[in-house]
mmCIF file of C-alpha atoms in Angstrom:
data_model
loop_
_atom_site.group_PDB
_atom_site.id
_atom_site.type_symbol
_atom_site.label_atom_id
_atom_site.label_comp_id
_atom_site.label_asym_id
_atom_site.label_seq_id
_atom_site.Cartn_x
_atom_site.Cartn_y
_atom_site.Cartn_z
ATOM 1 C CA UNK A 1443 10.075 -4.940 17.534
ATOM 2 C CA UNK A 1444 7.608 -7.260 15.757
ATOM 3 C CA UNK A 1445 4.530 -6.945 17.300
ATOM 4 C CA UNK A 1446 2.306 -9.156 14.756
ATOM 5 C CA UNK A 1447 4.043 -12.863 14.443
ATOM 6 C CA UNK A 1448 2.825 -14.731 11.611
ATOM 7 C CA UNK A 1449 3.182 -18.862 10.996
ATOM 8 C CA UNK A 1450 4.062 -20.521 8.756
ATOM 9 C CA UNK A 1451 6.334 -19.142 6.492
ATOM 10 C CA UNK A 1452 4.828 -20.934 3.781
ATOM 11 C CA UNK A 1453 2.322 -23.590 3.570
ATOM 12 C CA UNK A 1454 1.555 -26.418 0.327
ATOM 13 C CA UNK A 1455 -2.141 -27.614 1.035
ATOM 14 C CA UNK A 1456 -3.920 -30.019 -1.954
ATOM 15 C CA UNK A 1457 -7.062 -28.689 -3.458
ATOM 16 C CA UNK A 1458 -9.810 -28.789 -1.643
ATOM 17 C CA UNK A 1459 -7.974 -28.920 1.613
ATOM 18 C CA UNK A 1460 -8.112 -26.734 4.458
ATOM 19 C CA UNK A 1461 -5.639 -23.736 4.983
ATOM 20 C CA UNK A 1462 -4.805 -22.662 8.228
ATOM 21 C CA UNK A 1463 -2.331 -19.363 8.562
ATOM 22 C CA UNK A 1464 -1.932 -18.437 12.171
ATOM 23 C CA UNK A 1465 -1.262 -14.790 13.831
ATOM 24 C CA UNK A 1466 0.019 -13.650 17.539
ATOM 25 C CA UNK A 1467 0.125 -10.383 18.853
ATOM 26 C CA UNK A 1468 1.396 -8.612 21.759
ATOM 27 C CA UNK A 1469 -0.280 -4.722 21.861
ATOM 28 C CA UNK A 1470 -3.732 -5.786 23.770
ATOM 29 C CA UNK A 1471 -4.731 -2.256 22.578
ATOM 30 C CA UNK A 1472 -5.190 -3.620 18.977
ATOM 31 C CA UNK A 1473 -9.083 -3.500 18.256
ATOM 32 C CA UNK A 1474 -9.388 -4.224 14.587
ATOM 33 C CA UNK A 1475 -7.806 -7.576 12.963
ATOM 34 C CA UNK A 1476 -7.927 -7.749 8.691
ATOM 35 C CA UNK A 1477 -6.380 -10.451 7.288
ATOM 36 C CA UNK A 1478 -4.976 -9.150 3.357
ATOM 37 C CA UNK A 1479 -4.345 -11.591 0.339
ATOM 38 C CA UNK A 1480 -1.529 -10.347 -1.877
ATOM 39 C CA UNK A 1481 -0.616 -11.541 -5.688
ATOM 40 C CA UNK A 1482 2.605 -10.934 -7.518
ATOM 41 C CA UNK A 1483 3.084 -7.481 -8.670
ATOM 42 C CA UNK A 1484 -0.317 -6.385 -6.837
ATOM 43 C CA UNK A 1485 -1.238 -4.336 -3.182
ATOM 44 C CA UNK A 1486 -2.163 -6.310 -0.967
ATOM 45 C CA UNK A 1487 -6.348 -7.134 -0.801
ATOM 46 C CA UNK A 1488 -8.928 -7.088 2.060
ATOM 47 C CA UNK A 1489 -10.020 -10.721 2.734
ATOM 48 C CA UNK A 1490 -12.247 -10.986 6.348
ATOM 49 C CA UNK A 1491 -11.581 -8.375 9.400
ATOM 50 C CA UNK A 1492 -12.552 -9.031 12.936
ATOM 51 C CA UNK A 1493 -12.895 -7.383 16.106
ATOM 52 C CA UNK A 1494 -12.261 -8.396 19.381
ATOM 53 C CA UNK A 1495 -15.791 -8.949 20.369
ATOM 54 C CA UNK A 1496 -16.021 -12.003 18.432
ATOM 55 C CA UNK A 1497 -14.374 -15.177 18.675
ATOM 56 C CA UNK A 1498 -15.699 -15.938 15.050
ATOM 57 C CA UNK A 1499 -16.057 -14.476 11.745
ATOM 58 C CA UNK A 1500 -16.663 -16.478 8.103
ATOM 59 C CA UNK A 1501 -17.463 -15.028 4.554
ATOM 60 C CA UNK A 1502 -17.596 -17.889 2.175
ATOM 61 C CA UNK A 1503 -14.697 -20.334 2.122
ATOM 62 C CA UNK A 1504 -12.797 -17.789 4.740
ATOM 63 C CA UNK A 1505 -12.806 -17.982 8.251
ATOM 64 C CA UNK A 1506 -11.473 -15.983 11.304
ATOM 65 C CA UNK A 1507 -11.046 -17.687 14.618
ATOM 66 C CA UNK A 1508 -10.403 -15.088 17.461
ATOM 67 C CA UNK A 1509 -8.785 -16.069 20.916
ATOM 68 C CA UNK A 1510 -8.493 -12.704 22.846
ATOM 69 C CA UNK A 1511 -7.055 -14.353 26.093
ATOM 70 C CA UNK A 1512 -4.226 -15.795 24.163
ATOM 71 C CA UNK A 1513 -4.152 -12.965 21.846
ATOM 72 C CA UNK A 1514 -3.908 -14.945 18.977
ATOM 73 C CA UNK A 1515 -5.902 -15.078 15.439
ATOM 74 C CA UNK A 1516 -6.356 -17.337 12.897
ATOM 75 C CA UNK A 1517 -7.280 -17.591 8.819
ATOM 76 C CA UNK A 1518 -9.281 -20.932 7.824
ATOM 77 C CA UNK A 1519 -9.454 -21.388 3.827
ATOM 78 C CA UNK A 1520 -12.177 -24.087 3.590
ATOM 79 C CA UNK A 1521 -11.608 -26.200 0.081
ATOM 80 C CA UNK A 1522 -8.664 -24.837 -1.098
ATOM 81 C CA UNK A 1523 -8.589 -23.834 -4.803
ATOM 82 C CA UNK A 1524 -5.599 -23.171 -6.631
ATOM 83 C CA UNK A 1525 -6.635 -19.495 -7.559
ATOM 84 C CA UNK A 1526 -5.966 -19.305 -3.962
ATOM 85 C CA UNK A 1527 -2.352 -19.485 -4.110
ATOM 86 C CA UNK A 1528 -1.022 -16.284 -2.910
ATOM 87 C CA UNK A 1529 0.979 -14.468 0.362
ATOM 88 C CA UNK A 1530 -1.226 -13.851 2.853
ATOM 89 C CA UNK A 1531 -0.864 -11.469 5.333
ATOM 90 C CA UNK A 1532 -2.662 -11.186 8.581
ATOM 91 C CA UNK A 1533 -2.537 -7.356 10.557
ATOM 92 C CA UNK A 1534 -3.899 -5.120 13.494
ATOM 93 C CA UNK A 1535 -4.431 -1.990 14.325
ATOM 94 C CA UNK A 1536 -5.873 0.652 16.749
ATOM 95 C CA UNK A 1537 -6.925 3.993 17.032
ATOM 96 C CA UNK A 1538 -4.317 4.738 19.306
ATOM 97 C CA UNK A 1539 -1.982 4.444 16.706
ATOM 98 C CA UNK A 1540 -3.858 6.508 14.414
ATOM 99 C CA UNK A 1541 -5.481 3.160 12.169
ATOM 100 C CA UNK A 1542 -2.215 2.647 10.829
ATOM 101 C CA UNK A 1543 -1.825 -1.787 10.266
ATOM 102 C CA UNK A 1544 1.112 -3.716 11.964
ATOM 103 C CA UNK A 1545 1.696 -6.620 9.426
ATOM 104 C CA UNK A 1546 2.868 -9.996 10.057
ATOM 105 C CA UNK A 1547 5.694 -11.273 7.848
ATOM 106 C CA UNK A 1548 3.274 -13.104 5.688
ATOM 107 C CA UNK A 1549 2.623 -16.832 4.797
ATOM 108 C CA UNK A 1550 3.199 -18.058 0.975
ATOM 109 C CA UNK A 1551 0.087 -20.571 -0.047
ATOM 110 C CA UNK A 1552 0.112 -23.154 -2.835
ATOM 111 C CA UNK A 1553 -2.770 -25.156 -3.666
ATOM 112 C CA UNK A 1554 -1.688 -27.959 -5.555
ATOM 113 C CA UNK A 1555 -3.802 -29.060 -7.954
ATOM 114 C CA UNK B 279 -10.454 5.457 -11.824
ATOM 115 C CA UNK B 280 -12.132 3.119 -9.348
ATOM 116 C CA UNK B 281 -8.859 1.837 -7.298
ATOM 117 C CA UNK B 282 -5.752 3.657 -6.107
ATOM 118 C CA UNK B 283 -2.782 4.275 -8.589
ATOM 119 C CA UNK B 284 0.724 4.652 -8.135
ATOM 120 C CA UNK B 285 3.033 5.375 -10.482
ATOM 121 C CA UNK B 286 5.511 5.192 -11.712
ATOM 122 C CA UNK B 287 5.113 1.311 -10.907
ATOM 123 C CA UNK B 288 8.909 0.710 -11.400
ATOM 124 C CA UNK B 289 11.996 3.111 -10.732
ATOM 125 C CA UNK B 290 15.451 2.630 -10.749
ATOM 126 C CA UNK B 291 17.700 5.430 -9.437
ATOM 127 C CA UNK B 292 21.242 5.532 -8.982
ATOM 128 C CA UNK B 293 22.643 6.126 -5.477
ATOM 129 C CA UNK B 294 22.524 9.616 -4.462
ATOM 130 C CA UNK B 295 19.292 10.591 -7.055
ATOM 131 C CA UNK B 296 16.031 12.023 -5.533
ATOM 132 C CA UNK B 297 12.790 9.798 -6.309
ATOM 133 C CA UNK B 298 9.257 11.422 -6.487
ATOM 134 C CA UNK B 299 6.390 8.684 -5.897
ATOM 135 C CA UNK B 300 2.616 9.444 -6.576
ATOM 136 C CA UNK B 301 -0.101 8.246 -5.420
ATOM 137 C CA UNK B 302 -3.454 8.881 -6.835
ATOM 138 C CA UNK B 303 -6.049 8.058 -3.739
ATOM 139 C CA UNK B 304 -9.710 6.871 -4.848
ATOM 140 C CA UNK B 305 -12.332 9.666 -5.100
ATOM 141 C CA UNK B 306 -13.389 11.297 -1.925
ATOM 142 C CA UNK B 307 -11.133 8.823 0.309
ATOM 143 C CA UNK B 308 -9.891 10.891 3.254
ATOM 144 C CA UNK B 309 -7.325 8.993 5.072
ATOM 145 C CA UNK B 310 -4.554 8.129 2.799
ATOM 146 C CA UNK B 311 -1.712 5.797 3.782
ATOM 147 C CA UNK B 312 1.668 5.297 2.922
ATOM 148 C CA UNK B 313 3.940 1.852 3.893
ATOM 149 C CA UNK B 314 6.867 0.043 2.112
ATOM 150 C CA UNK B 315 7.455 -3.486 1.604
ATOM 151 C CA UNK B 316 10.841 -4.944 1.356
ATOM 152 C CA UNK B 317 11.039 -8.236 -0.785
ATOM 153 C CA UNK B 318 9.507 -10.916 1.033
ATOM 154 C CA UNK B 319 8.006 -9.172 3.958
ATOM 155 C CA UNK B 320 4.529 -7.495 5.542
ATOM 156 C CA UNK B 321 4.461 -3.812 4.338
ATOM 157 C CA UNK B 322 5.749 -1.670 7.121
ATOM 158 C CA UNK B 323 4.074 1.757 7.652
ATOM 159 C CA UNK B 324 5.237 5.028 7.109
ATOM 160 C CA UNK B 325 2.751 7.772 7.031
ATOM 161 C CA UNK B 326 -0.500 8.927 7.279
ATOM 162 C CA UNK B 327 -2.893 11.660 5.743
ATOM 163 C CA UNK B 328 -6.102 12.113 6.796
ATOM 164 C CA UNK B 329 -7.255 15.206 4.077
ATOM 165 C CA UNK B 330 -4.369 17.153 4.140
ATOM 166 C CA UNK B 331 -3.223 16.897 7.324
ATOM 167 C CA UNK B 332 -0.500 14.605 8.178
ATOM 168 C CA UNK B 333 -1.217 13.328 11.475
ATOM 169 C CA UNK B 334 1.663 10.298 11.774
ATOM 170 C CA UNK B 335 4.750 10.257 9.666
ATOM 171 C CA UNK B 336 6.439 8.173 12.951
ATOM 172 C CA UNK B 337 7.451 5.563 10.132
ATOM 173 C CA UNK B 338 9.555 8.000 8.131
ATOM 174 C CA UNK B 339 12.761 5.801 8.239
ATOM 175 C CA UNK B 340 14.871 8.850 7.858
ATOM 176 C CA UNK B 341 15.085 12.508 6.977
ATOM 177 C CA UNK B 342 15.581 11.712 3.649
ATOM 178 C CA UNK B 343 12.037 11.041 3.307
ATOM 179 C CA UNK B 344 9.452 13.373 2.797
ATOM 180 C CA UNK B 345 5.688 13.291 2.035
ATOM 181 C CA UNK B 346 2.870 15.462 0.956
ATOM 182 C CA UNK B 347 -0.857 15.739 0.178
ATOM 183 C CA UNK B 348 -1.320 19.255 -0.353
ATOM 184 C CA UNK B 349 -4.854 19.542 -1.527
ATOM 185 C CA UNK B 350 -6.195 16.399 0.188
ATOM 186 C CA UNK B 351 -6.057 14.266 -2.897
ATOM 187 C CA UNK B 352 -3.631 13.368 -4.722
ATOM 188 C CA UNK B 353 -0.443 12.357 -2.670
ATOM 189 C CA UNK B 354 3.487 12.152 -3.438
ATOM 190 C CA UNK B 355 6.107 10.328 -1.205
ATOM 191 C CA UNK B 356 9.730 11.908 -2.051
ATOM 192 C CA UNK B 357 13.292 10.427 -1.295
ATOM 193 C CA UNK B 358 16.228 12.426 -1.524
ATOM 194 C CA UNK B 359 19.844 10.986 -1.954
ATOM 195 C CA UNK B 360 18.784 7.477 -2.142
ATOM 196 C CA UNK B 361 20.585 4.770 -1.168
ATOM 197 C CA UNK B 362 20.597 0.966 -1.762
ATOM 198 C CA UNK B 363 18.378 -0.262 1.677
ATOM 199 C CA UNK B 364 15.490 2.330 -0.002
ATOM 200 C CA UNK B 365 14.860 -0.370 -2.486
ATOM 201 C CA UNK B 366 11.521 -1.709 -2.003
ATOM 202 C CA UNK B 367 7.645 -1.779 -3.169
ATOM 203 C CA UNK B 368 5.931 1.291 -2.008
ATOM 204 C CA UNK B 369 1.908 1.145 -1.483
ATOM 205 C CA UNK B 370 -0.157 3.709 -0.753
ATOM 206 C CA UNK B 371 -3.760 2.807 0.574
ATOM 207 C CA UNK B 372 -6.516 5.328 0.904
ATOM 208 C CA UNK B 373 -9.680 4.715 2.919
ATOM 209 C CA UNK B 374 -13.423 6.873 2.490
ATOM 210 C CA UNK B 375 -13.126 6.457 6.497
ATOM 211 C CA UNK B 376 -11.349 7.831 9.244
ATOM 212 C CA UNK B 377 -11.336 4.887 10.901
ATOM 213 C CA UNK B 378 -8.649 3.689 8.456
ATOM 214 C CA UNK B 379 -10.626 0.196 8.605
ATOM 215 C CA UNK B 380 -10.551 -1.768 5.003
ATOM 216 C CA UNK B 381 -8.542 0.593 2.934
ATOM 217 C CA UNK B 382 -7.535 0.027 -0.199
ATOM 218 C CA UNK B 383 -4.142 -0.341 -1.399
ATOM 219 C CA UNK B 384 -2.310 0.297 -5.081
ATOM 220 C CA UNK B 385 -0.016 -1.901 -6.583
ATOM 221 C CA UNK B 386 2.704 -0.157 -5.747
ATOM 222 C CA UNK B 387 6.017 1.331 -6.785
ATOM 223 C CA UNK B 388 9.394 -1.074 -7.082
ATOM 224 C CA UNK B 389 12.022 1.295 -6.373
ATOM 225 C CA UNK B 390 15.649 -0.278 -6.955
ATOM 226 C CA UNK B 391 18.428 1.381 -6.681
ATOM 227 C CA UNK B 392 21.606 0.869 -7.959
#
């Protein structure tokens, strides 16, 4: 059972766009919310995490929008770059389960120069 | 070193062989994770460490696999008689917390078998 749904598949944004990868989830028991960049032939990478007592978290060019009621998440990649084409991944987790991440089925970016 | 390794980073095995997977965790991390990633999907978990306890190995697909962290280091993910749906990238992530929050993963093994 997927319990982390992740849109789109893939996603072609021009540089210096905006990126927007969306995540649902189901388990309202999930308190922690990292969303992972991942290049060929590497592990995946930390980008921004939330928690559920924000509706709002940026570093940088990276966003996270948080919508508890409709237990849904978002990435925002302000002025894409083409360095930034990648698979991202967004996740959750809880200490119920013992920290372990539920990922979505990722979201392949190209920034076209 | 100052991430996580893995190696070997690629493996083929034939059908039936056992496969030994190691994962060296970053100094003084004490939860250590393991998941596997089929080709073109999220990693999916499989176990976790936290020293040398393993507290969850609920993602074990099957009996075949088998884990270990014996001295709360260094960590090594066996699979006996392996068959074709075992191919896949396997990442380890270890984590100074408990909490398991912003681990860090390797780069994984590609295990195909043939």
């Amino acid at each position: 059972q997927q319990q982390v749904k992740q849109s789109p598949q893939s996603l072609i944004v021009q540089k210096g766009g905006i990126s927007i990868i969306n995540c649902a989830y189901e388990n309202t028991a999930f308190d922690y919310f990292p969303w992972y960049q991942q290049f060929p032939g590497k592990g995946p990478a930390l980008l921004i995490a939330i928690r559920p007592d924000v509706s709002e978290k940026k570093e940088g060019r990276f966003t996270i929008s948080f919508n508890k009621s409709a237990k849904q998440f978002s990435l925002h990649i302000m002025d894409s770059q083409p360095g930034d084409s990648a698979t991202y991944f967004c996740a959750a987790s809880t200490m119920e389960y013992g920290n372990k991440l539920v990922f979505g089925a990722g979201t392949i970016l190209r920034v076209k120069s | 070193g100052a991430g996580v390794s893995q190696s070997p980073r690629y493996k083929v095995a034939k059908r039936g062989q056992d496969v030994a997977l190691r994962c060296d965790p970053i100094s003084g991390h004490v939860s250590l994770f393991w998941y596997q990633q089929a080709l073109g999907q999220g990693p999916e978990f499989l176990t976790y460490f936290q020293n040398e306890a393993q507290l969850d190995k609920s993602g074990l697909p099957s009996d075949r696999f088998f884990a270990e962290r014996p001295e709360g280091s260094v960590s090594t993910l066996k699979i006996q008689r392996t068959q074709q749906e075992d191919s896949a990238v396997y990442l380890c992530a270890s984590s100074l917390a408990r909490t398991g929050a912003g681990y860090t993963f390797g780069s994984g093994t590609r295990l195909t078998v043939v």
